[in-house]
Coordinates of C-alpha atoms and ligand atoms in Angstrom, one line a residue:
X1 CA 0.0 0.0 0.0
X2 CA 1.3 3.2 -0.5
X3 CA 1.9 6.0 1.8
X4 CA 0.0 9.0 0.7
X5 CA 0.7 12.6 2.5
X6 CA -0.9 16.0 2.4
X7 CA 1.5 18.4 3.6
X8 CA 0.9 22.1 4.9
X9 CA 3.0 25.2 5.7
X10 CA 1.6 28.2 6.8
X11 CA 3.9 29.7 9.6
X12 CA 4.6 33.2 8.0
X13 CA 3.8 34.8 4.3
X14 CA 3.4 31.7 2.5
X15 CA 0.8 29.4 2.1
X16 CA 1.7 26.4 0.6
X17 CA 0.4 22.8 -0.1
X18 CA 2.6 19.4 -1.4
X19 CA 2.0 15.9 -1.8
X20 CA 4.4 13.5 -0.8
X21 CA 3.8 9.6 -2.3
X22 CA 6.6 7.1 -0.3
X23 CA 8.8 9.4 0.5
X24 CA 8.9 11.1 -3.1
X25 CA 7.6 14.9 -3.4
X26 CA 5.3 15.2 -6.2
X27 CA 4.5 19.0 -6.2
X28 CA 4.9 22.0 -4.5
X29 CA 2.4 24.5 -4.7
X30 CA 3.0 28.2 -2.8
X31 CA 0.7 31.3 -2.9
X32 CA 3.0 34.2 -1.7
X33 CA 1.5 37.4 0.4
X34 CA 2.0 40.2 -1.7
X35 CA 0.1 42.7 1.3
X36 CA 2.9 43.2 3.4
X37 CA 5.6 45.0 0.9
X38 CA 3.6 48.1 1.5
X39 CA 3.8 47.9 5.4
X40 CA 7.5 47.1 5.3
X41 CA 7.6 43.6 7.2
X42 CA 5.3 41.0 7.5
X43 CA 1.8 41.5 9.1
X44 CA 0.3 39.0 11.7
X45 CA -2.9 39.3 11.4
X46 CA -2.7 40.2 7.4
X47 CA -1.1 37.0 7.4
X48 CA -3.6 34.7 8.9
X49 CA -6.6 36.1 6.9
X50 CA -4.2 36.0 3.7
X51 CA -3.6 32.2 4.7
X52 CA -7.8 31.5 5.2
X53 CA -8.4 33.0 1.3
X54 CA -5.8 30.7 0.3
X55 CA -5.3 27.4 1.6
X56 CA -8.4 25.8 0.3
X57 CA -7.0 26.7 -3.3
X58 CA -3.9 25.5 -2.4
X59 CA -4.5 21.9 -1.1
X60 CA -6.8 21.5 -4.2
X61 CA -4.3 22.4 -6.5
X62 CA -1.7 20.6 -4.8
X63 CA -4.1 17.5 -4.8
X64 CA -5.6 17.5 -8.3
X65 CA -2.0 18.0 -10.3
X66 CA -1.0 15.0 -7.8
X67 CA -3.7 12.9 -8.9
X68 CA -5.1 12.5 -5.1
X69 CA -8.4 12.1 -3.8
X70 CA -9.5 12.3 -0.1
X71 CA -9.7 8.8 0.0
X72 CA -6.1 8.2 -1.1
X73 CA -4.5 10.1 2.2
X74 CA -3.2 8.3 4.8
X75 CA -1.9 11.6 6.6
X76 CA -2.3 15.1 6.7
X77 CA 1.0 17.5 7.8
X78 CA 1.3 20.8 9.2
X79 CA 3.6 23.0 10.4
X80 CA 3.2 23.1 14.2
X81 CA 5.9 26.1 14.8
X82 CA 8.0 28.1 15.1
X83 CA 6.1 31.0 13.0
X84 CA 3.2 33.3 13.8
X85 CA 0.7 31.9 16.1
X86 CA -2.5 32.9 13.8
X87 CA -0.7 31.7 10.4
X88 CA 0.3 28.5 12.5
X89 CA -3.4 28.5 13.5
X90 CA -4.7 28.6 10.1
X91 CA -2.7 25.7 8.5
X92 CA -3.0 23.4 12.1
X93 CA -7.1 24.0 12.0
X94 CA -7.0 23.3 8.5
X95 CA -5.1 19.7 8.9
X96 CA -7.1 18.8 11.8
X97 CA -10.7 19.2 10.2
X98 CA -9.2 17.3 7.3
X99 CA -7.6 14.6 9.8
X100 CA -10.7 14.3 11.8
X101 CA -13.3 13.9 9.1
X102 CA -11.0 11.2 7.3
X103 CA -10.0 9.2 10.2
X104 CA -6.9 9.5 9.9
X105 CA -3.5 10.7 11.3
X106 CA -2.2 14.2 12.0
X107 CA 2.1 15.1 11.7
X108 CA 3.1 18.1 13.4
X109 CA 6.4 19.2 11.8
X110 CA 9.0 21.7 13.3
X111 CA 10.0 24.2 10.6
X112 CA 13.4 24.6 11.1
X113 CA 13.7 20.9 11.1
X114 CA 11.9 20.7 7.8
X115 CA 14.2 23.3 6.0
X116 CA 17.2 20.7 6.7
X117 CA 15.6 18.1 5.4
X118 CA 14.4 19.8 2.2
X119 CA 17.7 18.4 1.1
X120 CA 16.5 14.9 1.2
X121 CA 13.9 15.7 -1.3
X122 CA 16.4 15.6 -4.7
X123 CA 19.9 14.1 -4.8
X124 CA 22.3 14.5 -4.5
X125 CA 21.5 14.2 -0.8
X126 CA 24.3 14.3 1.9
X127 CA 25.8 11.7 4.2
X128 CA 25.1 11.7 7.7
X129 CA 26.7 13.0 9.7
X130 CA 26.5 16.7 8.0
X131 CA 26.7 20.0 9.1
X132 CA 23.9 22.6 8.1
X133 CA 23.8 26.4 8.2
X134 CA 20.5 26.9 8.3
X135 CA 19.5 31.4 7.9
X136 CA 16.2 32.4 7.5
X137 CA 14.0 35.9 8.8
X138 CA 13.6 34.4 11.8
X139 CA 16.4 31.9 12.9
X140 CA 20.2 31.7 12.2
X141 CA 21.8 27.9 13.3
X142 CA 24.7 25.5 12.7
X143 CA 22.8 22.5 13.4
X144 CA 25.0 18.8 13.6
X145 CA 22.5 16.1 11.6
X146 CA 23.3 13.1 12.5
X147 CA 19.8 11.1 11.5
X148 CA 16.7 12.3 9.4
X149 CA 15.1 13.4 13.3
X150 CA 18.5 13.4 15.0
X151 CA 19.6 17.2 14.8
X152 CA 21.5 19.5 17.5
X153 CA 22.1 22.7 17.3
X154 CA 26.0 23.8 18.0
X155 CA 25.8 27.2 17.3
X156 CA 23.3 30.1 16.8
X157 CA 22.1 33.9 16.8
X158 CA 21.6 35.2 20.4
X159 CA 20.0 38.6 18.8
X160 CA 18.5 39.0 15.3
X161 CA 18.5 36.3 12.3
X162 CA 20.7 36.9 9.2
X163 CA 17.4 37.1 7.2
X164 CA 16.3 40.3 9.2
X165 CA 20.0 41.9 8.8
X166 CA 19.4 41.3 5.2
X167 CA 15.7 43.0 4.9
X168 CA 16.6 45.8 8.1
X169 CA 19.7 47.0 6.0
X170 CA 17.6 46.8 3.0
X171 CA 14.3 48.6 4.3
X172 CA 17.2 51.8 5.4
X173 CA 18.2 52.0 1.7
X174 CA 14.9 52.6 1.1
X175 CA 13.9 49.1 -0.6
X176 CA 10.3 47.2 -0.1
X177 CA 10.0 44.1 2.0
X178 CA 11.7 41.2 2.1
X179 CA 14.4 43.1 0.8
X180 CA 16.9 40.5 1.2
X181 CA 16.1 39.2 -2.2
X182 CA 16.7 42.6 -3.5
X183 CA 20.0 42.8 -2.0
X184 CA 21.1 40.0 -3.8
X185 CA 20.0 41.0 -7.0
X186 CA 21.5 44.5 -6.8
X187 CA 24.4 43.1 -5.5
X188 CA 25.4 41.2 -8.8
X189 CA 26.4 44.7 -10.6
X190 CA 28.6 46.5 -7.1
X191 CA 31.8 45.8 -6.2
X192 CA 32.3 44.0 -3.0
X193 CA 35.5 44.9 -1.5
X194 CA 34.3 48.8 -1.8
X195 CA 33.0 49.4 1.7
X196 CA 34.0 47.9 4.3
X197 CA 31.7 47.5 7.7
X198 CA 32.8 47.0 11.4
X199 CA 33.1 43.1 12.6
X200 CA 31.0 41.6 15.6
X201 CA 32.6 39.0 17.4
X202 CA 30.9 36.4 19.0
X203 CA 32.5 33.5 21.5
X204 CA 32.2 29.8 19.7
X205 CA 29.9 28.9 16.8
X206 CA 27.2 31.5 18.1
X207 CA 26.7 34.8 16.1
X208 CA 25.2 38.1 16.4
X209 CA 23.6 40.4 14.0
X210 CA 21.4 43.1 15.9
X211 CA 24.9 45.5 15.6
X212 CA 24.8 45.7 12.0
X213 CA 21.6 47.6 11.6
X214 CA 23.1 50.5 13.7
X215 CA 26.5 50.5 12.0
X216 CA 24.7 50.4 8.7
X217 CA 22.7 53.2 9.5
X218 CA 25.3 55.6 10.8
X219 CA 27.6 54.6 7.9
X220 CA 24.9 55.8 5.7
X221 CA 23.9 59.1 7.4
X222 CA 27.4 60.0 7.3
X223 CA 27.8 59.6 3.5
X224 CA 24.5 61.4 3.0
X225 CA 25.7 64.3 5.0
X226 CA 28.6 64.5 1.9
X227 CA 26.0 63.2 -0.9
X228 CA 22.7 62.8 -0.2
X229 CA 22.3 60.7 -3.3
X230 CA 24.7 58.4 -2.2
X231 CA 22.5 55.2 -1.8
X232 CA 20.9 56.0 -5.3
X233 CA 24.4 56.3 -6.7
X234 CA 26.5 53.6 -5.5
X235 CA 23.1 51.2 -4.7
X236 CA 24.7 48.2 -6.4
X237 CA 28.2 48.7 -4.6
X238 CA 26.4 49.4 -1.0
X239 CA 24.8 46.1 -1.7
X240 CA 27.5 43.9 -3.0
X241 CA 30.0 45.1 0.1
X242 CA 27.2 44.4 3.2
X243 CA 26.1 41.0 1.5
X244 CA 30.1 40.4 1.6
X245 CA 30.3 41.0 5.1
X246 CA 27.0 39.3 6.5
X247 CA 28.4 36.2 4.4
X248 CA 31.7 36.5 5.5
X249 CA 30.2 36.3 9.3
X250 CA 28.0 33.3 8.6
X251 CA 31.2 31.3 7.0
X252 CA 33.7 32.1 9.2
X253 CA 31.8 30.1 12.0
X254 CA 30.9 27.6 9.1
X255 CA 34.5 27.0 9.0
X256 CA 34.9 26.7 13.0
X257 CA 32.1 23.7 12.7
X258 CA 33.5 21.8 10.3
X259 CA 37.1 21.7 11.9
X260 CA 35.5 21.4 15.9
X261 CA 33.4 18.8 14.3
X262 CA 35.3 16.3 11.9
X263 CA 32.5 16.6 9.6
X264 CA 33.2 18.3 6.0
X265 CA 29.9 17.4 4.2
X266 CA 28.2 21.1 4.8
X267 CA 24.8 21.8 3.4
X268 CA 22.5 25.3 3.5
X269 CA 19.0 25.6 4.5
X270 CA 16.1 28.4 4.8
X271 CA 15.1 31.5 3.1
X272 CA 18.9 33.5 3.1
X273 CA 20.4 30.1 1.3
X274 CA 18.6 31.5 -1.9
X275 CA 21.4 34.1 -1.5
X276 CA 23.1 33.7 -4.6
X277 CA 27.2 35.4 -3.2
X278 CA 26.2 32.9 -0.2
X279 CA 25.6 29.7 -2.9
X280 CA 28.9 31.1 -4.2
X281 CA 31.0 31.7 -1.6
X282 CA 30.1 27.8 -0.4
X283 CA 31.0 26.4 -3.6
X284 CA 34.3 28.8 -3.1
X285 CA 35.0 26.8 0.3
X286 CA 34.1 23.4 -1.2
X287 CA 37.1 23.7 -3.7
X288 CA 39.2 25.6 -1.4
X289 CA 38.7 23.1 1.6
X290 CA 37.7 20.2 -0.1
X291 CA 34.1 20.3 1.7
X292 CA 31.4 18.4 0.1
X293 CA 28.4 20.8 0.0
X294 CA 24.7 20.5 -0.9
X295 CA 22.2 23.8 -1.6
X296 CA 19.0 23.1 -2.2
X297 CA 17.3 24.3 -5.6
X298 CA 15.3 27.3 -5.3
X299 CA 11.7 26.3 -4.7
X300 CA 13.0 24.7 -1.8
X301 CA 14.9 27.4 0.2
X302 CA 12.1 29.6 1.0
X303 CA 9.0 28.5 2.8
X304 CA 7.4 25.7 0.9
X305 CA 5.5 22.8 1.8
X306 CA 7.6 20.4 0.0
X307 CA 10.2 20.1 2.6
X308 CA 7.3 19.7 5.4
X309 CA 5.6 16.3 3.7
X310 CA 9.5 15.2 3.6
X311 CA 10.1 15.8 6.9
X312 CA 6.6 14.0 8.1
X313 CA 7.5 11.3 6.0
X314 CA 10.2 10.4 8.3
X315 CA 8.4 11.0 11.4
X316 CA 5.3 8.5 9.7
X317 CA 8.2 6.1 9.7
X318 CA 9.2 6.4 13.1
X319 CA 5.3 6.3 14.1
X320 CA 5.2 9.9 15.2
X321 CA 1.8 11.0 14.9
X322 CA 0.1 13.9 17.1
X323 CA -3.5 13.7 18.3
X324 CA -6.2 15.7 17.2
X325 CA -5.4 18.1 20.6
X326 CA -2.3 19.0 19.4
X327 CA -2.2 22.7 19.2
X328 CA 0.7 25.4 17.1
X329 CA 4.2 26.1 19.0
X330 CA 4.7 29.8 17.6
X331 CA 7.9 29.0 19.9
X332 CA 8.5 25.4 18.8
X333 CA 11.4 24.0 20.7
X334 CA 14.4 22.2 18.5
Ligands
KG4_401 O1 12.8 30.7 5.3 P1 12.1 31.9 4.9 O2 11.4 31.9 3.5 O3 11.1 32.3 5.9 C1 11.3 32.2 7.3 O4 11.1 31.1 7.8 O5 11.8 33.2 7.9 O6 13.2 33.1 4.9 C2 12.8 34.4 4.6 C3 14.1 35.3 4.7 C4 13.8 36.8 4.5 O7 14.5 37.5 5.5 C5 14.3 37.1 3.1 O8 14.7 38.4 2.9 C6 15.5 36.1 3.0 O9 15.0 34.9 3.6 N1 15.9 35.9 1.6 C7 17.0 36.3 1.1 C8 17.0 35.9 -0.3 N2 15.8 35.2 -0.5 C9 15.1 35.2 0.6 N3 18.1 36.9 1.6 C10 19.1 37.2 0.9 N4 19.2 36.9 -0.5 C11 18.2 36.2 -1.1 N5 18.3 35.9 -2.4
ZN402 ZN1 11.4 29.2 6.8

């Protein structure tokens, strides 16, 4: 018989529906919340009535190009945290009504988790044990995988998330949410090595990023003091040479992993891995240091429900189910 998985994600500004057949994903279906680009970051409760208009579109999509019926699931997934607590609501409520009136099982799935084990979902797929640096808006970890649902963290933000950084320094140059994305694409044209921003040092594998904001801002206030059309004039440069130095803080701890740790297969996971001087800079490394490394395509970098009917595949495996009580973790523990 085959194993037959509905998966949902719905813990921040995207709503998104997969099915996942034996452990293989067969689609990936994400409606993306335009609303918050004019607020400037993302909404809560924008985000949870965004999620209600959409997720009933979504699973059907995600069902019909699957070829699924109601009858054919043996599990619905959600995403049980971390994330917003109504988004988190809207996706849970959803998989419950659906688990309940089918008789069957419900998966809570942790997100962070599921962004590692996107990488499981097309080869090539690393060895255990691997190292992954997994960076998104809302969390920043080197987290030690040693199974599919054996993970510990080693190292991680005490402050901000590199994803935040990204869109905070972006939103002071004047640029729409998420601007991390735009960043990156500006970035392409400037010249890296052009400015050059103060270094925050952190004991061991842990980082911080709430300092960078504040020296971002002051370094440009004082170059519009001189020109005040300094950011429109050197946008691409400005870009380029902050992306340089919130990738060169992310690797340099990378690096202090791999050697405290024995372990060179080193993969990236989370929204910021769609950072294309970060995919760079790790393929750098891997020739440099002979790592083996593993970045996930695209699609499955940013918040997806792909990675989540992975991820609750293993956990169907190991018999991990949740009863129909189970409620959202905005605060999901590792
Ligand atoms: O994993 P994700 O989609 O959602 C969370 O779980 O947070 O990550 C979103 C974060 C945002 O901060 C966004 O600006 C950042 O990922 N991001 C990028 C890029 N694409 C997404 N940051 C830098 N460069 C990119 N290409
Ligand atoms: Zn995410």
């Amino acid at each position: 018989m085959k194993n037959v998985i509905l998966a949902i994600e719905s813990s921040c500004d995207e709503t998104s529906a997969s099915i996942c057949i034996d452990g293989k994903v067969m689609n990936n279906i994400i409606a993306t919340q335009e609303i918050h680009s004019k607020y400037g970051g993302v909404v809560p409760e924008l985000a949870s009535r965004a999620h209600q208009q959409a997720i009933g579109p979504v699973v059907k999509e995600a069902m019909a190009t699957a070829g699924v019926t109601m009858s054919d699931l043996n599990a619905i997934a959600f995403t049980q945290g971390p994330g917003l607590l109504g988004a988190l609501l809207v996706g849970g409520a959803f998989a419950k009504s659906m688990a309940l009136a089918l008789h069957i099982p419900l998966i809570g799935v942790h997100h962070m988790k599921a962004h590692i084990l996107a990488h499981f979902i097309e080869e090539p797929k690393p060895k255990f044990p691997f190292l992954c640096l997994t960076v998104s808006g809302g969390h920043t970890q080197i987290v030690r995988v040693d199974d599919y649902l054996d993970m510990t963290v080693i190292g991680q933000t005490t402050d901000d998330a590199v994803g935040e950084a990204f869109d905070k320094c972006a939103k002071l140059m004047g640029l729409p949410y998420p601007g991390g994305p735009l960043i990156d694409k500006f970035a392409k044209d400037g010249n890296k090595d052009r400015f050059i921003f103060n270094e925050t040092s952190m004991p061991g594998l842990d980082y911080s990023f709430s300092g960078i904001k504040t020296g971002f801002m002051n370094f440009l206030n004082k170059e519009k003091m001189k020109n005040p059309y300094f950011i429109e004039e050197n946008k691409a440069d400005i870009c380029a040479s902050i992306q340089r130095h919130l990738i060169d803080m992310l690797m340099e701890k990378v690096e202090l992993a791999v050697k405290q740790e024995g372990v060179n297969q080193v993969a990236i996971a989370g929204g910021v891995s769609a950072n294309s001087g970060l995919r760079m800079k790790l393929e750098e490394l891997a020739i440099d240091k002979g790592w083996e490394t593993f970045i996930p395509s695209f699609q499955y970098c940013t918040d997806n429900a792909g990675m989540i009917g992975m991820t609750a595949h293993f956990q169907w495996l190991a018999g991990d189910t949740a009863p129909l009580t189970t409620s959202p973790m905005p605060r999901m523990k590792f």
